mmCIF file of C-alpha atoms in Angstrom:
data_model
loop_
_atom_site.group_PDB
_atom_site.id
_atom_site.type_symbol
_atom_site.label_atom_id
_atom_site.label_comp_id
_atom_site.label_asym_id
_atom_site.label_seq_id
_atom_site.Cartn_x
_atom_site.Cartn_y
_atom_site.Cartn_z
ATOM 1 C CA LEU A 7 10.779 -5.116 27.621
ATOM 2 C CA THR A 8 11.582 -8.774 28.216
ATOM 3 C CA TYR A 9 9.324 -9.782 25.106
ATOM 4 C CA VAL A 10 10.735 -7.354 22.879
ATOM 5 C CA GLU A 11 14.446 -8.507 23.742
ATOM 6 C CA ARG A 12 13.228 -11.867 23.094
ATOM 7 C CA PRO A 13 9.942 -12.088 20.564
ATOM 8 C CA MET A 14 8.940 -15.001 19.361
ATOM 9 C CA GLU A 15 9.403 -15.799 15.900
ATOM 10 C CA SER A 16 5.719 -17.097 15.068
ATOM 11 C CA THR A 17 4.141 -14.044 16.657
ATOM 12 C CA LEU A 18 3.247 -10.792 14.734
ATOM 13 C CA LEU A 19 3.221 -8.025 17.268
ATOM 14 C CA VAL A 20 2.327 -4.671 16.316
ATOM 15 C CA ILE A 21 3.290 -1.666 18.286
ATOM 16 C CA CYS A 22 1.615 1.830 17.611
ATOM 17 C CA HIS A 23 2.565 5.146 19.316
ATOM 18 C CA LYS A 24 0.881 8.067 18.080
ATOM 19 C CA HIS A 25 1.296 12.162 18.160
ATOM 20 C CA LYS A 26 4.802 12.573 18.790
ATOM 21 C CA ARG A 27 8.229 11.004 17.919
ATOM 22 C CA TYR A 28 8.945 8.081 20.304
ATOM 23 C CA ASN A 29 12.131 8.143 22.298
ATOM 24 C CA PHE A 30 14.373 5.397 21.141
ATOM 25 C CA ASN A 31 17.013 6.432 23.171
ATOM 26 C CA SER A 32 15.130 4.791 26.074
ATOM 27 C CA LYS A 33 15.659 0.972 26.909
ATOM 28 C CA PHE A 34 12.739 -0.101 25.161
ATOM 29 C CA GLY A 35 13.075 1.590 22.100
ATOM 30 C CA LYS A 36 16.853 0.312 21.475
ATOM 31 C CA ALA A 37 15.228 -3.080 22.254
ATOM 32 C CA LEU A 38 12.590 -2.349 19.520
ATOM 33 C CA LYS A 39 15.015 -0.665 17.113
ATOM 34 C CA LYS A 40 17.461 -3.652 17.547
ATOM 35 C CA ASN A 41 14.812 -6.898 17.434
ATOM 36 C CA ALA A 42 11.712 -5.223 15.205
ATOM 37 C CA LEU A 43 11.073 -3.223 11.983
ATOM 38 C CA VAL A 44 10.576 0.296 12.859
ATOM 39 C CA PHE A 45 8.052 2.566 10.659
ATOM 40 C CA GLU A 46 8.059 6.101 11.262
ATOM 41 C CA SER A 47 5.149 8.083 9.749
ATOM 42 C CA LYS A 48 5.814 11.535 9.850
ATOM 43 C CA PRO A 49 3.157 14.346 9.669
ATOM 44 C CA LEU A 50 2.848 15.449 5.998
ATOM 45 C CA TYR A 51 3.278 19.492 5.161
ATOM 46 C CA ASP A 52 0.203 21.563 4.386
ATOM 47 C CA ASN A 53 1.312 21.630 0.505
ATOM 48 C CA GLN A 54 1.793 17.835 0.232
ATOM 49 C CA VAL A 55 -2.006 17.173 1.642
ATOM 50 C CA PRO A 56 -3.687 17.812 -1.998
ATOM 51 C CA ALA A 57 -1.240 15.190 -3.774
ATOM 52 C CA TRP A 58 -1.885 12.708 -1.005
ATOM 53 C CA ILE A 59 -5.653 13.269 -1.505
ATOM 54 C CA SER A 60 -5.222 12.680 -5.145
ATOM 55 C CA ALA A 61 -3.333 9.582 -4.664
ATOM 56 C CA TYR A 62 -5.711 8.176 -1.770
ATOM 57 C CA LEU A 63 -8.571 8.525 -4.041
ATOM 58 C CA LYS A 64 -6.947 6.842 -7.118
ATOM 59 C CA SER A 65 -6.491 3.850 -4.818
ATOM 60 C CA LYS A 66 -10.309 3.992 -4.677
ATOM 61 C CA LYS A 67 -10.663 3.864 -8.545
ATOM 62 C CA LEU A 68 -11.679 7.588 -8.925
ATOM 63 C CA LYS A 69 -9.863 10.888 -10.008
ATOM 64 C CA ILE A 70 -10.117 14.694 -8.607
ATOM 65 C CA THR A 71 -9.634 17.935 -10.081
ATOM 66 C CA PRO A 72 -6.655 19.632 -8.903
ATOM 67 C CA ARG A 73 -8.973 22.695 -7.480
ATOM 68 C CA ALA A 74 -11.057 19.838 -5.880
ATOM 69 C CA SER A 75 -8.169 18.677 -4.090
ATOM 70 C CA GLU A 76 -6.882 21.903 -2.740
ATOM 71 C CA LEU A 77 -10.352 22.823 -1.735
ATOM 72 C CA ILE A 78 -10.831 19.805 0.486
ATOM 73 C CA ALA A 79 -6.937 20.131 1.842
ATOM 74 C CA GLU A 80 -7.662 24.063 2.636
ATOM 75 C CA TYR A 81 -10.696 23.167 4.722
ATOM 76 C CA LEU A 82 -9.848 19.834 6.309
ATOM 77 C CA GLY A 83 -6.149 20.614 6.888
ATOM 78 C CA ALA A 84 -3.593 17.855 7.560
ATOM 79 C CA ASP A 85 -5.359 15.578 9.651
ATOM 80 C CA LEU A 86 -5.397 12.329 7.330
ATOM 81 C CA SER A 87 -7.840 10.286 9.290
ATOM 82 C CA LYS A 88 -9.989 13.041 9.023
ATOM 83 C CA VAL A 89 -9.109 13.635 5.457
ATOM 84 C CA ALA A 90 -9.485 10.066 4.626
ATOM 85 C CA ASN A 91 -13.050 9.846 6.464
ATOM 86 C CA GLU A 92 -14.359 12.275 4.312
ATOM 87 C CA LEU A 93 -12.881 10.776 1.036
ATOM 88 C CA ASP A 94 -14.426 7.295 1.803
ATOM 89 C CA LYS A 95 -17.768 9.102 1.522
ATOM 90 C CA LEU A 96 -17.007 9.941 -2.225
ATOM 91 C CA ALA A 97 -15.786 6.549 -2.443
ATOM 92 C CA ILE A 98 -19.041 4.997 -1.252
ATOM 93 C CA ASN A 99 -21.425 7.370 -3.321
ATOM 94 C CA LEU A 100 -19.663 7.796 -6.377
ATOM 95 C CA PRO A 101 -19.080 4.897 -9.326
ATOM 96 C CA PRO A 102 -15.605 4.128 -10.125
ATOM 97 C CA GLY A 103 -13.616 6.322 -12.693
ATOM 98 C CA THR A 104 -15.754 9.672 -11.465
ATOM 99 C CA GLU A 105 -13.447 12.620 -11.571
ATOM 100 C CA VAL A 106 -14.426 14.313 -8.351
ATOM 101 C CA ASN A 107 -15.239 18.418 -8.701
ATOM 102 C CA ASP A 108 -16.562 20.797 -6.365
ATOM 103 C CA GLN A 109 -20.136 19.790 -7.016
ATOM 104 C CA HIS A 110 -19.242 16.093 -5.816
ATOM 105 C CA ILE A 111 -17.744 17.629 -2.735
ATOM 106 C CA GLU A 112 -20.452 19.792 -1.934
ATOM 107 C CA ALA A 113 -22.694 17.240 -2.300
ATOM 108 C CA ASN A 114 -20.992 14.574 -0.129
ATOM 109 C CA ILE A 115 -18.809 16.442 2.275
ATOM 110 C CA GLY A 116 -20.455 19.923 2.681
ATOM 111 C CA ILE A 117 -18.115 22.175 1.199
ATOM 112 C CA SER A 118 -19.945 24.800 -0.704
ATOM 113 C CA LYS A 119 -18.476 24.993 -4.264
ATOM 114 C CA ASP A 120 -19.600 28.643 -4.420
ATOM 115 C CA TYR A 121 -19.005 29.933 -1.033
ATOM 116 C CA ASN A 122 -15.375 28.865 -0.218
ATOM 117 C CA ILE A 123 -11.823 30.253 0.275
ATOM 118 C CA PHE A 124 -11.022 29.747 -3.593
ATOM 119 C CA GLU A 125 -13.865 31.532 -4.513
ATOM 120 C CA LEU A 126 -13.286 34.278 -2.327
ATOM 121 C CA GLN A 127 -9.315 34.170 -3.536
ATOM 122 C CA ARG A 128 -10.733 34.429 -7.048
ATOM 123 C CA ALA A 129 -12.962 37.321 -6.515
ATOM 124 C CA LEU A 130 -10.302 39.385 -5.143
ATOM 125 C CA GLY A 131 -7.899 38.411 -7.645
ATOM 126 C CA GLN A 132 -10.771 39.778 -10.341
ATOM 127 C CA ARG A 133 -11.258 42.840 -8.180
ATOM 128 C CA ASP A 134 -14.986 41.432 -8.690
ATOM 129 C CA VAL A 135 -16.106 43.821 -5.129
ATOM 130 C CA LEU A 136 -19.943 42.056 -5.802
ATOM 131 C CA LYS A 137 -18.801 38.613 -5.539
ATOM 132 C CA ALA A 138 -16.190 39.195 -2.979
ATOM 133 C CA ASN A 139 -18.866 40.691 -0.799
ATOM 134 C CA ARG A 140 -21.361 37.901 -1.156
ATOM 135 C CA ILE A 141 -18.830 35.182 -0.262
ATOM 136 C CA ILE A 142 -17.446 37.460 2.736
ATOM 137 C CA ASN A 143 -21.088 37.936 3.870
ATOM 138 C CA TYR A 144 -21.579 34.106 3.738
ATOM 139 C CA PHE A 145 -18.433 33.552 5.801
ATOM 140 C CA ALA A 146 -19.375 36.149 8.344
ATOM 141 C CA ALA A 147 -22.806 34.396 8.502
ATOM 142 C CA ASN A 148 -21.049 31.239 9.174
ATOM 143 C CA PRO A 149 -18.158 31.789 11.440
ATOM 144 C CA ARG A 150 -17.705 28.532 12.467
ATOM 145 C CA LYS A 151 -17.463 26.826 9.258
ATOM 146 C CA ASN A 152 -15.406 29.523 7.736
ATOM 147 C CA PRO A 153 -13.333 30.743 10.912
ATOM 148 C CA MET A 154 -11.021 33.795 10.874
ATOM 149 C CA PRO A 155 -7.533 32.206 11.162
ATOM 150 C CA VAL A 156 -8.411 30.019 8.307
ATOM 151 C CA LEU A 157 -9.277 32.949 6.255
ATOM 152 C CA ILE A 158 -6.295 34.781 7.061
ATOM 153 C CA GLY A 159 -3.816 31.962 6.547
ATOM 154 C CA ALA A 160 -5.377 31.186 3.380
ATOM 155 C CA LEU A 161 -5.002 34.738 2.051
ATOM 156 C CA TYR A 162 -2.157 35.416 3.177
ATOM 157 C CA SER A 163 -0.572 32.186 1.330
ATOM 158 C CA TYR A 164 -2.303 33.487 -1.368
ATOM 159 C CA PHE A 165 -1.128 37.087 -1.925
ATOM 160 C CA SER A 166 2.765 35.744 -0.617
ATOM 161 C CA LYS A 167 2.536 33.841 -3.887
ATOM 162 C CA VAL A 168 1.290 36.799 -5.668
ATOM 163 C CA TYR A 169 3.926 38.741 -4.421
ATOM 164 C CA MET A 170 6.448 36.071 -5.224
ATOM 165 C CA TYR A 171 4.979 35.726 -8.731
ATOM 166 C CA HIS A 172 6.382 39.098 -9.436
ATOM 167 C CA ALA A 173 10.110 38.361 -8.513
ATOM 168 C CA ALA A 174 9.897 35.072 -10.194
ATOM 169 C CA LYS A 175 7.820 35.566 -13.361
ATOM 170 C CA ASN A 176 10.609 35.226 -15.562
ATOM 171 C CA LEU A 177 11.593 31.932 -14.576
ATOM 172 C CA PRO A 178 11.062 29.142 -17.295
ATOM 173 C CA GLU A 179 7.234 27.639 -16.362
ATOM 174 C CA LYS A 180 8.937 24.625 -14.497
ATOM 175 C CA GLU A 181 10.644 26.319 -11.875
ATOM 176 C CA LEU A 182 8.189 28.848 -11.716
ATOM 177 C CA LEU A 183 5.699 26.123 -10.564
ATOM 178 C CA THR A 184 8.289 24.604 -8.074
ATOM 179 C CA THR A 185 9.040 28.211 -6.540
ATOM 180 C CA LEU A 186 5.557 28.899 -6.200
ATOM 181 C CA GLN A 187 4.881 25.323 -4.847
ATOM 182 C CA LEU A 188 1.996 24.920 -7.287
ATOM 183 C CA ARG A 189 0.946 21.582 -8.555
ATOM 184 C CA SER A 190 -0.369 22.473 -12.025
ATOM 185 C CA ASN A 191 -0.126 25.158 -14.269
ATOM 186 C CA TYR A 192 -4.019 25.538 -13.770
ATOM 187 C CA PHE A 193 -3.105 27.420 -10.696
ATOM 188 C CA LEU A 194 -0.188 29.456 -12.355
ATOM 189 C CA LYS A 195 -2.774 31.075 -15.001
ATOM 190 C CA GLU A 196 -5.062 32.566 -12.072
ATOM 191 C CA TYR A 197 -1.752 34.135 -10.329
ATOM 192 C CA ARG A 198 -0.907 35.241 -13.398
ATOM 193 C CA ALA A 199 -4.361 37.343 -13.890
ATOM 194 C CA THR A 200 -4.164 38.496 -10.072
ATOM 195 C CA ALA A 201 -0.798 39.940 -10.534
ATOM 196 C CA ARG A 202 -1.885 42.262 -13.379
ATOM 197 C CA ASN A 203 -4.658 43.288 -10.556
ATOM 198 C CA PHE A 204 -2.382 43.431 -7.895
ATOM 199 C CA PRO A 205 1.433 44.832 -8.721
ATOM 200 C CA PRO A 206 3.959 44.480 -6.214
ATOM 201 C CA ALA A 207 2.635 47.568 -4.160
ATOM 202 C CA GLN A 208 -0.145 45.930 -4.013
ATOM 203 C CA ALA A 209 0.557 42.663 -3.074
ATOM 204 C CA GLU A 210 2.542 43.855 -0.230
ATOM 205 C CA LYS A 211 -0.016 45.851 0.781
ATOM 206 C CA ALA A 212 -2.666 43.048 1.050
ATOM 207 C CA ILE A 213 -0.087 41.049 3.203
ATOM 208 C CA THR A 214 0.550 43.679 5.417
ATOM 209 C CA LEU A 215 -3.294 44.116 6.018
ATOM 210 C CA LEU A 216 -3.409 40.248 6.708
ATOM 211 C CA LYS A 217 -0.822 40.730 9.358
ATOM 212 C CA GLU A 218 -2.590 43.615 11.044
ATOM 213 C CA TYR A 219 -5.956 41.833 10.914
ATOM 214 C CA ASP A 220 -4.653 38.425 12.020
ATOM 215 C CA LEU A 221 -3.249 40.755 15.126
ATOM 216 C CA LYS A 222 -7.030 42.360 15.587
ATOM 217 C CA SER A 223 -8.646 38.960 15.057
ATOM 218 C CA LYS A 224 -6.492 37.871 18.392
ATOM 219 C CA GLY A 225 -7.584 41.191 20.214
ATOM 220 C CA VAL A 226 -4.360 43.268 19.707
ATOM 221 C CA GLY A 227 -4.949 46.745 18.008
ATOM 222 C CA TYR A 228 -8.111 47.695 19.618
ATOM 223 C CA ASN A 229 -8.757 50.489 22.005
ATOM 224 C CA ASN A 230 -12.342 49.296 22.632
ATOM 225 C CA THR A 231 -14.046 46.185 23.350
ATOM 226 C CA GLY A 232 -13.129 44.925 19.466
ATOM 227 C CA LYS A 233 -15.165 43.807 16.477
ATOM 228 C CA PRO A 234 -17.368 40.308 16.352
ATOM 229 C CA GLU A 235 -15.270 37.958 13.680
ATOM 230 C CA GLY A 236 -17.654 38.380 10.866
ATOM 231 C CA GLU A 237 -17.489 42.500 11.057
ATOM 232 C CA LEU A 238 -13.471 42.009 10.892
ATOM 233 C CA MET A 239 -13.810 39.839 7.530
ATOM 234 C CA LYS A 240 -16.024 42.539 5.884
ATOM 235 C CA GLU A 241 -13.567 44.944 6.694
ATOM 236 C CA LEU A 242 -10.601 43.140 5.588
ATOM 237 C CA VAL A 243 -12.181 42.531 2.175
ATOM 238 C CA TRP A 244 -13.003 45.850 1.813
ATOM 239 C CA ARG A 245 -9.740 47.224 2.565
ATOM 240 C CA LEU A 246 -7.979 44.559 0.501
ATOM 241 C CA LEU A 247 -10.181 45.949 -2.797
ATOM 242 C CA HIS A 248 -9.779 49.902 -1.785
#
């Protein structure tokens, strides 16, 4: 505290505080604000992570497809140190100017280009029973890589946007992208296609099912000992498609 109150002008001292906001009403905090430059880096919201990924790779002289940035964000979450570590693998292994796609992600980060949440969403949206079952069987066999909470969270967001699309589909495209929190027309095309297969009542039913299976995955709603996560996943997908 004494040093912070009277810092030496010739010294550069950096003090880091992680995990939660520092209390600047404390005596030390007030001294910092008075005598130092304070920078607060707030965590990103989940929907901000894909844009951050694109910007980070741009600083490494790489580009990335919208789908690929969404895929990384969905699987790695908003822990930017973890995301940056994985992106650095791409920067090391790919030549400058490369546009990162699903194949690069599978080869360097280990997220399957064929068996991932976005391919499952697309299969469900197209009501492609064979493909959806193939993917969910892969998920069920690899529950640690594809946990139920991540699956339900992603599908809930997906079908919520499908439901919102029906209410907002007559808006100008730019407003529609903002309403659905989509970064490009690339994703809007998919939601348009899914909305044709899931009219409002079906989209609402999907959301209700996801809430039900969220509770079941937490042990709520069973009179018996419960089912393994993998079986719940398969059952959920069957009910979404029938």
